[in-house]
Tab-separated table of C-alpha atoms in Angstrom:
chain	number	residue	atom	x	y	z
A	1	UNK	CA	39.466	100.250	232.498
A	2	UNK	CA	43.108	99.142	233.164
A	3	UNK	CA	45.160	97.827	230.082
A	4	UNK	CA	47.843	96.509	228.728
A	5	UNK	CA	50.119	99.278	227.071
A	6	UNK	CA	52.839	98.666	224.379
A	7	UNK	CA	55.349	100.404	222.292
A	8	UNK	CA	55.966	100.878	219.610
A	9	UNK	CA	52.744	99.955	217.876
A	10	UNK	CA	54.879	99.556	214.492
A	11	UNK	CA	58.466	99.073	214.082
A	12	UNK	CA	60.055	98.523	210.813
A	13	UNK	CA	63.489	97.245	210.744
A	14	UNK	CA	66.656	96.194	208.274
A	15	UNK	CA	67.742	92.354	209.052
A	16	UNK	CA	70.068	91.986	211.356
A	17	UNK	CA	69.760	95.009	212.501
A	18	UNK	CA	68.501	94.931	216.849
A	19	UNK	CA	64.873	96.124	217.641
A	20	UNK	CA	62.720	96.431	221.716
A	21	UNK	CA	59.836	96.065	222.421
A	22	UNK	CA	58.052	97.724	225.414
A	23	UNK	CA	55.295	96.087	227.493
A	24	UNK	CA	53.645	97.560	230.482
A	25	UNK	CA	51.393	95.144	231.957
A	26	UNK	CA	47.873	95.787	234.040
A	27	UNK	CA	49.261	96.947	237.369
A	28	UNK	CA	48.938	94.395	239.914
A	29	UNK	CA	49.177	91.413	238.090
A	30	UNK	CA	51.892	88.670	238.326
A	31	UNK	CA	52.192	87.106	235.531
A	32	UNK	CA	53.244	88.822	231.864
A	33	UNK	CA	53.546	86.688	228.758
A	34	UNK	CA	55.088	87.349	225.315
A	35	UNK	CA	53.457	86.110	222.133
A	36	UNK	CA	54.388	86.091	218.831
A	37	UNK	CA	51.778	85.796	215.810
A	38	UNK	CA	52.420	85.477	212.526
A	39	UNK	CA	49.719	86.828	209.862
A	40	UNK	CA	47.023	83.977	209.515
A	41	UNK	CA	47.976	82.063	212.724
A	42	UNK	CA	46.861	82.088	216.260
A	43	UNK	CA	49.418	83.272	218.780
A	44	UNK	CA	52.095	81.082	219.818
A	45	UNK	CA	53.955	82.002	223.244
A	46	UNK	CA	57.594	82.928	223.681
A	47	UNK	CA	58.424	83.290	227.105
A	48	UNK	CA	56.171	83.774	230.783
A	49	UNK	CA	56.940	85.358	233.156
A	50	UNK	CA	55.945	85.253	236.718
A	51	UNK	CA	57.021	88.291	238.779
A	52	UNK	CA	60.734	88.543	237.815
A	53	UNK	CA	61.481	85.166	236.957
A	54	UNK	CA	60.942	83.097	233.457
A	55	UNK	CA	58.608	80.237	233.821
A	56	UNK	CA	58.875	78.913	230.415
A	57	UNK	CA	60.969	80.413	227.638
A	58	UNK	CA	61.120	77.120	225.769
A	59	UNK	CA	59.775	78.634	222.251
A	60	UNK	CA	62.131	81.339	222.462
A	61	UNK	CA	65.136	81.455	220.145
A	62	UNK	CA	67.521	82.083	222.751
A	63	UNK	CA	70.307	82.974	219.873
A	64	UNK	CA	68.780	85.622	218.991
A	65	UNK	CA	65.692	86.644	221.309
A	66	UNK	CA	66.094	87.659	224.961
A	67	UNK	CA	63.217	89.085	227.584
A	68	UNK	CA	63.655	90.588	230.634
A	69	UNK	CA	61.234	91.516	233.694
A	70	UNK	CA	63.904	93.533	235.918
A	71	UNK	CA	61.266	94.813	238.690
A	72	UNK	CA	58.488	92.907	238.213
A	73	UNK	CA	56.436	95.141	236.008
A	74	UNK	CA	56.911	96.210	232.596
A	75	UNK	CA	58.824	94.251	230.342
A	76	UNK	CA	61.120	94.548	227.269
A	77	UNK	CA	61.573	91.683	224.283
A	78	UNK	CA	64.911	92.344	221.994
A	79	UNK	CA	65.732	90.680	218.796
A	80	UNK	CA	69.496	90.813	218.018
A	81	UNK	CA	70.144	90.554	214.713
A	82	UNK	CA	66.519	90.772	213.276
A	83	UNK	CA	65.955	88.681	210.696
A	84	UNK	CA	63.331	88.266	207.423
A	85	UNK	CA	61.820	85.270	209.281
A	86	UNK	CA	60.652	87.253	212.701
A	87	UNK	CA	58.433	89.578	210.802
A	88	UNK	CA	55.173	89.046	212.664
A	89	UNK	CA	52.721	90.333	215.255
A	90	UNK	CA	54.566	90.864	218.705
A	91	UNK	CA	51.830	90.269	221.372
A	92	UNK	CA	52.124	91.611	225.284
A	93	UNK	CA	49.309	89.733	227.849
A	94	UNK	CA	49.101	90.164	231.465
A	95	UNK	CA	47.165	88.154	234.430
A	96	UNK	CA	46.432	88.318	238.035
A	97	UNK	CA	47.845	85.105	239.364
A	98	UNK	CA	50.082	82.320	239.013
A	99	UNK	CA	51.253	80.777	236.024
A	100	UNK	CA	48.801	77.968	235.617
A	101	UNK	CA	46.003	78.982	236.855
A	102	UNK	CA	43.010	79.554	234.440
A	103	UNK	CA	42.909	83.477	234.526
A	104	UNK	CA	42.054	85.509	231.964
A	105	UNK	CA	44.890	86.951	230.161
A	106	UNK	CA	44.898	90.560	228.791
A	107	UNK	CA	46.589	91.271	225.970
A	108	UNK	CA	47.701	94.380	224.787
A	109	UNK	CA	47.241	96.359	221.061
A	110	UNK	CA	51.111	94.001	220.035
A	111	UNK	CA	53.742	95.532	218.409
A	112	UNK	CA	53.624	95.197	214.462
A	113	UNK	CA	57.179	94.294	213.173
A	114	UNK	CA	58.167	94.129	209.470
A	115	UNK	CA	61.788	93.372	208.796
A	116	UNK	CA	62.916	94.494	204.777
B	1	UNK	CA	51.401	65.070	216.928
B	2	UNK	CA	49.171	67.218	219.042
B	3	UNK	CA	46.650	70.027	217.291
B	4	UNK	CA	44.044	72.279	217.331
B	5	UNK	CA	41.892	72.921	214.439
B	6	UNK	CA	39.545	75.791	213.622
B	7	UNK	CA	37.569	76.078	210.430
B	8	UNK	CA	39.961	77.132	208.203
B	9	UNK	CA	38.251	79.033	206.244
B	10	UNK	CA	35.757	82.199	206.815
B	11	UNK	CA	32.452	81.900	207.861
B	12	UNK	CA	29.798	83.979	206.250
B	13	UNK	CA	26.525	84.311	207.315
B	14	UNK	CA	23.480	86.467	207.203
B	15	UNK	CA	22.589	89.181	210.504
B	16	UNK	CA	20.357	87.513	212.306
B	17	UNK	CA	21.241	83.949	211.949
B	18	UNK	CA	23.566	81.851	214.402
B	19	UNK	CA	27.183	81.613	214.041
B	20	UNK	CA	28.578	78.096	214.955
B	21	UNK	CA	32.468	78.227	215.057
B	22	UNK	CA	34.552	74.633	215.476
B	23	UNK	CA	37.491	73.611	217.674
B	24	UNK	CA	38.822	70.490	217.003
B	25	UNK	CA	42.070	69.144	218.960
B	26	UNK	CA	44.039	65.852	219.305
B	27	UNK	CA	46.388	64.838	221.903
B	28	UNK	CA	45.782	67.390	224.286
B	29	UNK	CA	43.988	66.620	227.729
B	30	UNK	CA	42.777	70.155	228.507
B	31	UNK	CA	41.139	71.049	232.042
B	32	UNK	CA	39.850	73.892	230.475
B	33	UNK	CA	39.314	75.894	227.054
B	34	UNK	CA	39.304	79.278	226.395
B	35	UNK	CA	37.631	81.593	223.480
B	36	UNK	CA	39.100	84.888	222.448
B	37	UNK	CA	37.820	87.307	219.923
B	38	UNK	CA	40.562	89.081	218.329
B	39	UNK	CA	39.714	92.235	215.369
B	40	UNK	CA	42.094	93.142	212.521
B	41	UNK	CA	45.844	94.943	214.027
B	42	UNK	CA	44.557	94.430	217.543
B	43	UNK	CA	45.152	91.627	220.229
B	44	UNK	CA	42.738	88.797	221.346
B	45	UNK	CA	40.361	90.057	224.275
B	46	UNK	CA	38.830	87.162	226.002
B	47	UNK	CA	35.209	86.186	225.931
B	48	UNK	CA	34.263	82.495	227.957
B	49	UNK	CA	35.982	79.972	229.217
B	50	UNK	CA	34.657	76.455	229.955
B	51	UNK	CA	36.270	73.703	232.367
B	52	UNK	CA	36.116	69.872	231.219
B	53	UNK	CA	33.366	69.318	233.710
B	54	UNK	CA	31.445	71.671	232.163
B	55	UNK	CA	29.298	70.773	229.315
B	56	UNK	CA	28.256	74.290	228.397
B	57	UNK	CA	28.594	78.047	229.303
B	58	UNK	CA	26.301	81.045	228.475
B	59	UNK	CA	27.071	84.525	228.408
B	60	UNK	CA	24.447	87.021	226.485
B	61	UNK	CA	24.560	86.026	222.828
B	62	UNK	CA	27.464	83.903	223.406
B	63	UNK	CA	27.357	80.040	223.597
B	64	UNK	CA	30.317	77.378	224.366
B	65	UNK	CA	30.076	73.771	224.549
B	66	UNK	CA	33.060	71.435	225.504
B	67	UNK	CA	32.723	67.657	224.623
B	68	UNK	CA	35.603	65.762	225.995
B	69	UNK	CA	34.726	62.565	224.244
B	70	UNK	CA	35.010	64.198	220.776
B	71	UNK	CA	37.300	66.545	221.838
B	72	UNK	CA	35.243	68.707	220.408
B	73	UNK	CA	34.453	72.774	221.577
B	74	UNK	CA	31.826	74.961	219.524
B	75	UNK	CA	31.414	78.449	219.798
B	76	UNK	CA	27.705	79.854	219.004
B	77	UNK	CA	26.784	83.334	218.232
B	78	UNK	CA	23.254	83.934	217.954
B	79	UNK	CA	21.325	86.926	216.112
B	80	UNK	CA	24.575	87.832	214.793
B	81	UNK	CA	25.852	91.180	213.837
B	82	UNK	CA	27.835	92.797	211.830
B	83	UNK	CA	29.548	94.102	214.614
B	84	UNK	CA	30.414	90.409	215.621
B	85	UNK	CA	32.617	89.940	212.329
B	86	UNK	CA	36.180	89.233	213.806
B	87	UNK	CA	38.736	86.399	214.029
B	88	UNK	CA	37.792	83.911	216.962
B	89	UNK	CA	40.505	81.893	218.440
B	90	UNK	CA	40.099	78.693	220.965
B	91	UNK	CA	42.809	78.470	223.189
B	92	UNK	CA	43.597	75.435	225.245
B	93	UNK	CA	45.680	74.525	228.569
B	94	UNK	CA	49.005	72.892	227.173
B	95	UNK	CA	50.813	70.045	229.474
B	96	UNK	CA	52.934	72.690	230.790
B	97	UNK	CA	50.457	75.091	231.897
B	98	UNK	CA	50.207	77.619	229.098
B	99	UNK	CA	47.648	78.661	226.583
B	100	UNK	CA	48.009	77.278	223.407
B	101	UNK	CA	45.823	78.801	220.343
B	102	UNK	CA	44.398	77.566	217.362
B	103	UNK	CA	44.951	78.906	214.078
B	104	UNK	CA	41.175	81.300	214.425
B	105	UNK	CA	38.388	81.316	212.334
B	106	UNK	CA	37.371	84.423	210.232
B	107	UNK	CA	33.767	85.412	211.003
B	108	UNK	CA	32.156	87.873	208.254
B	109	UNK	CA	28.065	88.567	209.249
B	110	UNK	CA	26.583	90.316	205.927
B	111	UNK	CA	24.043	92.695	206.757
């Protein structure tokens, strides 16, 4: 069964020090998604993508965060500087069709960040 | 200010009985709602979802109900099993197309 693959699983970092995170999505499917999820909370979206383009990056703190979807498959999330605040679950999901639609989304294993 | 509320705190029950889990939300206007089941270091996996003309969708053990009125969803596991002690999160469609989650509710089912 096809999944969602990230890397790294754990990452910890210094603050304001830069960290990446890797997302490879379920091949086929149009529309990846970034969440983050702090311990104790549900997850709370960053940025969508459909193809290449951003649909909504309207949670993301643009001073610092930044996502990219060159090709329209995998992804990458970077956090320049890291700091104590972003220490959290980093979540990678995936869907067939457009943004809006009521797929399913698939999320991958997320990326566990701790920043010291 | 809009929300969505799960129980906020665990749920314990006995194996065999039925789990009832609560999602409460205000000022939201959802077409549809979506439950996910999501275990300890791992991400959410996705079990129903129900549309707002739907009053209530089976799938095995699984229950959901949607009640527009009350704005109201509830999540029912029956003969519960250990091996259905996770976090459950409700998810909803947001005015700008995207999920948003509720907080989850922590399921424990005691053998």
């Amino acid at each position: 069964e096809a999944e969602v693959a990230q890397s790294p699983r754990y990452k910890i970092t210094e603050k304001s020090q830069a960290v990446a995170f890797w997302c490879d999505p379920i091949s086929g499917h149009a529309t990846l998604y970034w969440y983050r999820q702090i311990l104790g909370q549900g997850p709370e979206l960053l940025v969508q993508f459909q193809d290449e383009s951003v649909v909504d990056d309207s949670q993301l703190p643009k001073d610092r965060f930044s996502a990219e979807r060159l090709k329209g498959v995998d992804s990458t999330l970077k956090i320049q500087p890291a700091e104590l605040g972003d220490s959290a679950m980093y979540l990678c999901a995936s869907s067939p069709r457009l943004a809006g639609s009521t797929d399913t989304q698939y999320f991958g294993p997320g990326t566990r960040l701790t920043v010291l | 200010s809009q929300k969505i509320e799960q129980n906020s705190e665990a749920l314990n029950i006995q194996e065999g009985k039925t789990a009832t889990l609560t999602c409460n939300y205000t000022n939201y206007s959802p077409a549809y709602l979506q439950w996910y089941r999501q275990d300890p270091g791992r991400g959410p996996v996705f079990l129903l979802l129900i549309r707002e003309n739907e009053k209530e969708k089976r799938k095995e053990r699984l229950k959901v109900t949607f009640d527009t009125t009350l704005k109201q969803s509830l999540f029912h596991i029956t003969a519960s099993q250990p091996a259905d002690s996770a976090t459950y999160l409700c998810a909803l469609d947001g005015a700008t197309n995207k999920l948003i989650f509720g907080t989850g509710t922590l399921l424990a089912v005691q053998p």
